[in-house]
CSV table of N, CA and C in Angstrom, one decimal:
chain,number,residue,atom,x,y,z
A,1,UNK,N,194.1,45.9,-109.8
A,1,UNK,CA,193.3,46.1,-111.2
A,1,UNK,C,191.7,45.5,-110.9
A,2,UNK,N,191.6,44.4,-110.5
A,2,UNK,CA,190.3,44.0,-110.1
A,2,UNK,C,189.6,44.7,-108.9
A,3,UNK,N,190.2,45.0,-107.8
A,3,UNK,CA,189.7,45.8,-106.8
A,3,UNK,C,189.4,47.1,-107.3
A,4,UNK,N,190.0,47.7,-108.2
A,4,UNK,CA,189.5,49.1,-108.9
A,4,UNK,C,188.4,48.9,-109.6
A,5,UNK,N,188.4,47.7,-110.3
A,5,UNK,CA,186.9,47.5,-111.1
A,5,UNK,C,185.8,47.3,-110.4
A,6,UNK,N,186.1,46.6,-109.2
A,6,UNK,CA,184.9,46.4,-108.3
A,6,UNK,C,184.5,47.8,-107.6
A,7,UNK,N,185.5,48.5,-107.4
A,7,UNK,CA,185.2,49.7,-106.8
A,7,UNK,C,184.3,50.8,-107.7
A,8,UNK,N,184.8,50.7,-108.8
A,8,UNK,CA,184.0,51.6,-109.8
A,8,UNK,C,182.6,50.9,-110.1
A,9,UNK,N,182.4,49.9,-110.1
A,9,UNK,CA,181.1,49.1,-110.2
A,9,UNK,C,180.3,49.4,-109.0
A,10,UNK,N,181.0,49.4,-107.9
A,10,UNK,CA,180.0,49.8,-106.8
A,10,UNK,C,179.7,51.1,-106.8
A,11,UNK,N,180.4,52.2,-107.3
A,11,UNK,CA,180.3,53.6,-107.3
A,11,UNK,C,178.9,53.9,-108.3
A,12,UNK,N,179.1,53.3,-109.5
A,12,UNK,CA,178.1,53.4,-110.4
A,12,UNK,C,176.6,52.9,-110.3
A,13,UNK,N,176.8,51.6,-109.5
A,13,UNK,CA,175.5,50.9,-109.1
A,13,UNK,C,175.3,50.5,-107.9
A,14,UNK,N,174.7,51.6,-107.0
A,14,UNK,CA,174.5,51.5,-105.7
A,14,UNK,C,173.8,50.3,-105.1
A,15,UNK,N,172.9,49.8,-105.9
A,15,UNK,CA,172.2,48.5,-105.3
A,15,UNK,C,173.4,47.2,-105.3
A,16,UNK,N,174.1,47.2,-106.6
A,16,UNK,CA,175.2,46.1,-106.6
A,16,UNK,C,176.1,46.4,-105.4
A,17,UNK,N,176.4,47.8,-105.3
A,17,UNK,CA,177.6,47.8,-104.1
A,17,UNK,C,177.1,47.6,-102.8
A,18,UNK,N,175.7,47.6,-102.5
A,18,UNK,CA,175.3,47.2,-101.2
A,18,UNK,C,175.2,45.7,-101.2
A,19,UNK,N,175.0,45.1,-102.3
A,19,UNK,CA,175.1,43.7,-102.2
A,19,UNK,C,176.5,43.3,-101.9
A,20,UNK,N,177.4,43.8,-102.7
A,20,UNK,CA,178.8,43.5,-102.5
A,20,UNK,C,179.4,43.5,-101.0
A,21,UNK,N,178.9,44.7,-100.5
A,21,UNK,CA,179.4,45.0,-99.2
A,21,UNK,C,178.8,43.9,-98.3
A,22,UNK,N,177.6,43.6,-98.6
A,22,UNK,CA,177.0,42.6,-97.6
A,22,UNK,C,177.7,41.3,-97.8
A,23,UNK,N,178.1,40.9,-99.0
A,23,UNK,CA,179.0,39.5,-99.4
A,23,UNK,C,180.2,39.8,-98.5
A,24,UNK,N,180.8,40.9,-98.6
A,24,UNK,CA,182.2,40.9,-97.9
A,24,UNK,C,182.0,40.8,-96.6
A,25,UNK,N,181.1,41.6,-96.0
A,25,UNK,CA,180.8,41.5,-94.6
A,25,UNK,C,180.6,40.2,-94.0
A,26,UNK,N,179.6,39.4,-94.8
A,26,UNK,CA,179.3,38.1,-94.6
A,26,UNK,C,180.7,37.2,-94.5
A,27,UNK,N,181.6,37.4,-95.4
A,27,UNK,CA,182.8,36.6,-95.3
A,27,UNK,C,183.8,37.1,-94.3
A,28,UNK,N,183.7,38.3,-93.9
A,28,UNK,CA,184.5,38.6,-92.8
A,28,UNK,C,184.0,38.5,-91.3
A,29,UNK,N,182.7,38.3,-91.2
A,29,UNK,CA,182.2,38.2,-89.9
A,29,UNK,C,182.8,36.8,-89.1
A,30,UNK,N,182.7,35.6,-89.7
A,30,UNK,CA,183.2,34.5,-89.1
A,30,UNK,C,184.8,34.6,-88.7
A,31,UNK,N,185.5,35.3,-89.5
A,31,UNK,CA,186.9,35.6,-89.2
A,31,UNK,C,187.0,36.6,-88.1
A,32,UNK,N,186.5,37.7,-87.9
A,32,UNK,CA,186.2,38.5,-86.8
A,32,UNK,C,186.0,37.8,-85.8
A,33,UNK,N,184.8,36.9,-85.6
A,33,UNK,CA,184.5,36.2,-84.4
A,33,UNK,C,185.6,35.2,-83.9
A,34,UNK,N,186.2,34.6,-84.8
A,34,UNK,CA,187.3,33.7,-84.6
A,34,UNK,C,188.6,34.5,-84.0
A,35,UNK,N,188.9,35.6,-84.6
A,35,UNK,CA,189.9,36.3,-84.1
A,35,UNK,C,189.6,36.9,-82.7
A,36,UNK,N,188.5,37.4,-82.6
A,36,UNK,CA,188.1,38.0,-81.3
A,36,UNK,C,188.2,36.8,-80.2
A,37,UNK,N,187.8,35.7,-80.3
A,37,UNK,CA,187.9,34.5,-79.3
A,37,UNK,C,189.3,34.3,-79.1
A,38,UNK,N,190.3,34.4,-80.2
A,38,UNK,CA,191.7,33.9,-80.1
A,38,UNK,C,192.2,35.0,-79.3
A,39,UNK,N,192.0,36.4,-79.3
A,39,UNK,CA,192.5,37.3,-78.7
A,39,UNK,C,192.2,37.2,-77.3
A,40,UNK,N,190.9,36.9,-77.0
A,40,UNK,CA,190.5,36.9,-75.5
A,40,UNK,C,191.2,35.7,-74.8
A,41,UNK,N,191.3,34.7,-75.4
A,41,UNK,CA,192.4,33.4,-74.9
A,41,UNK,C,193.7,33.9,-74.7
A,42,UNK,N,194.2,34.8,-75.5
A,42,UNK,CA,195.7,35.2,-75.1
A,42,UNK,C,195.7,36.4,-74.1
A,43,UNK,N,194.5,36.8,-73.6
A,43,UNK,CA,194.5,37.7,-72.5
A,43,UNK,C,194.6,39.3,-73.3
A,44,UNK,N,194.2,39.4,-74.4
A,44,UNK,CA,194.2,40.6,-75.1
A,44,UNK,C,192.8,41.1,-75.2
A,45,UNK,N,192.3,41.5,-74.2
A,45,UNK,CA,190.7,41.9,-73.8
A,45,UNK,C,190.3,43.0,-74.7
A,46,UNK,N,191.2,44.1,-74.6
A,46,UNK,CA,191.0,45.2,-75.6
A,46,UNK,C,190.8,45.1,-77.0
A,47,UNK,N,191.5,44.3,-77.5
A,47,UNK,CA,191.7,43.9,-78.9
A,47,UNK,C,190.5,43.1,-79.2
A,48,UNK,N,190.2,42.0,-78.3
A,48,UNK,CA,189.0,41.2,-78.5
A,48,UNK,C,187.8,42.1,-78.3
A,49,UNK,N,187.5,43.0,-77.5
A,49,UNK,CA,186.4,43.8,-77.3
A,49,UNK,C,186.1,44.7,-78.7
A,50,UNK,N,187.3,45.2,-79.3
A,50,UNK,CA,187.2,46.0,-80.6
A,50,UNK,C,186.7,45.1,-81.6
A,51,UNK,N,187.2,44.0,-81.6
A,51,UNK,CA,186.8,43.1,-82.6
A,51,UNK,C,185.4,42.5,-82.5
A,52,UNK,N,184.8,42.3,-81.4
A,52,UNK,CA,183.5,41.9,-81.1
A,52,UNK,C,182.4,43.1,-81.7
A,53,UNK,N,183.1,44.3,-81.3
A,53,UNK,CA,182.2,45.4,-81.5
A,53,UNK,C,182.1,45.6,-83.1
A,54,UNK,N,183.3,45.5,-83.8
A,54,UNK,CA,183.1,45.6,-85.3
A,54,UNK,C,182.4,44.5,-85.7
A,55,UNK,N,182.3,43.1,-85.3
A,55,UNK,CA,181.5,42.1,-85.8
A,55,UNK,C,180.0,42.5,-85.6
A,56,UNK,N,179.7,43.1,-84.3
A,56,UNK,CA,178.3,43.6,-84.1
A,56,UNK,C,177.8,44.6,-85.1
A,57,UNK,N,178.7,45.5,-85.5
A,57,UNK,CA,178.2,46.6,-86.6
A,57,UNK,C,178.2,46.0,-87.8
A,58,UNK,N,179.0,45.0,-88.3
A,58,UNK,CA,178.8,44.4,-89.6
A,58,UNK,C,177.6,43.3,-89.7
A,59,UNK,N,177.1,43.1,-88.7
A,59,UNK,CA,176.0,41.9,-88.7
A,59,UNK,C,174.6,42.6,-89.2
A,60,UNK,N,174.0,42.1,-90.0
A,60,UNK,CA,172.6,42.3,-90.4
A,60,UNK,C,171.7,41.3,-89.7
A,61,UNK,N,172.1,40.2,-89.2
A,61,UNK,CA,171.2,39.4,-88.7
A,61,UNK,C,171.1,39.7,-87.2
A,62,UNK,N,169.7,39.7,-86.7
A,62,UNK,CA,169.5,40.0,-85.2
A,62,UNK,C,170.3,39.2,-84.4
A,63,UNK,N,170.2,37.8,-84.4
A,63,UNK,CA,170.5,37.0,-83.4
A,63,UNK,C,172.2,37.1,-83.3
A,64,UNK,N,173.0,37.3,-84.7
A,64,UNK,CA,174.3,37.4,-84.5
A,64,UNK,C,174.6,38.7,-83.9
A,65,UNK,N,173.9,39.7,-84.1
A,65,UNK,CA,174.1,41.0,-83.4
A,65,UNK,C,174.1,40.9,-81.9
A,66,UNK,N,173.1,40.4,-81.6
A,66,UNK,CA,172.9,40.2,-80.0
A,66,UNK,C,174.0,39.4,-79.3
A,67,UNK,N,174.4,38.3,-80.0
A,67,UNK,CA,175.3,37.5,-79.5
A,67,UNK,C,176.9,38.3,-79.4
A,68,UNK,N,177.1,39.0,-80.5
A,68,UNK,CA,178.2,39.6,-80.5
A,68,UNK,C,178.2,40.9,-79.5
A,69,UNK,N,177.0,41.5,-79.5
A,69,UNK,CA,177.0,42.5,-78.1
A,69,UNK,C,177.0,42.0,-76.9
A,70,UNK,N,176.5,40.6,-76.5
A,70,UNK,CA,176.8,40.1,-75.4
A,70,UNK,C,178.3,40.0,-74.9
A,71,UNK,N,179.0,39.3,-76.0
A,71,UNK,CA,180.5,39.1,-76.1
A,71,UNK,C,181.2,40.5,-75.5
A,72,UNK,N,180.8,41.3,-76.4
A,72,UNK,CA,181.3,42.5,-76.2
A,72,UNK,C,181.1,43.4,-74.8
A,73,UNK,N,179.9,43.1,-74.3
A,73,UNK,CA,179.5,43.5,-73.1
A,73,UNK,C,180.1,42.7,-71.8
A,74,UNK,N,180.3,41.5,-72.1
A,74,UNK,CA,181.0,40.8,-71.1
A,74,UNK,C,182.5,41.3,-70.9
A,75,UNK,N,183.1,41.5,-72.2
A,75,UNK,CA,184.5,42.0,-72.1
A,75,UNK,C,184.8,43.4,-71.5
A,76,UNK,N,183.5,44.2,-71.7
A,76,UNK,CA,183.6,45.5,-71.1
A,76,UNK,C,183.6,45.5,-69.6
A,77,UNK,N,182.5,44.7,-68.9
A,77,UNK,CA,182.7,44.5,-67.8
A,77,UNK,C,183.9,44.0,-67.1
A,78,UNK,N,184.6,43.1,-67.8
A,78,UNK,CA,185.8,42.6,-67.5
A,78,UNK,C,187.1,43.8,-67.4
A,79,UNK,N,187.0,44.3,-68.6
A,79,UNK,CA,188.0,45.6,-68.7
A,79,UNK,C,187.5,46.7,-67.5
A,80,UNK,N,186.3,46.7,-67.1
A,80,UNK,CA,186.1,47.7,-66.2
A,80,UNK,C,186.7,47.5,-64.8
A,81,UNK,N,186.6,45.9,-64.6
A,81,UNK,CA,187.3,45.5,-63.5
A,81,UNK,C,188.8,45.7,-63.3
A,82,UNK,N,189.3,45.7,-64.2
A,82,UNK,CA,190.9,45.7,-64.2
A,82,UNK,C,191.4,46.9,-63.6
A,83,UNK,N,192.5,46.8,-62.6
A,83,UNK,CA,193.2,48.1,-62.3
A,83,UNK,C,194.1,48.6,-63.3
A,84,UNK,N,194.2,49.9,-63.2
A,84,UNK,CA,195.1,50.8,-64.2
A,84,UNK,C,196.5,50.1,-64.2
């Protein structure tokens, strides 16, 4: 019910909707980064790469986006060196 109300509010008021999306993304980014690091430690490079790319897309801050991009690029290089 609460999710439906938030969705309706988001549709009716675009400015509030954008702010709500920014808040949700800000809450999700640290979780994405932590899960990406954990997946990398487990050796699941494809999953870690996808999570870093998602974190990069969700970030509005330039420095965080650069860091996420560097992590994703490093993993892309590592994945490119792996044999099939």
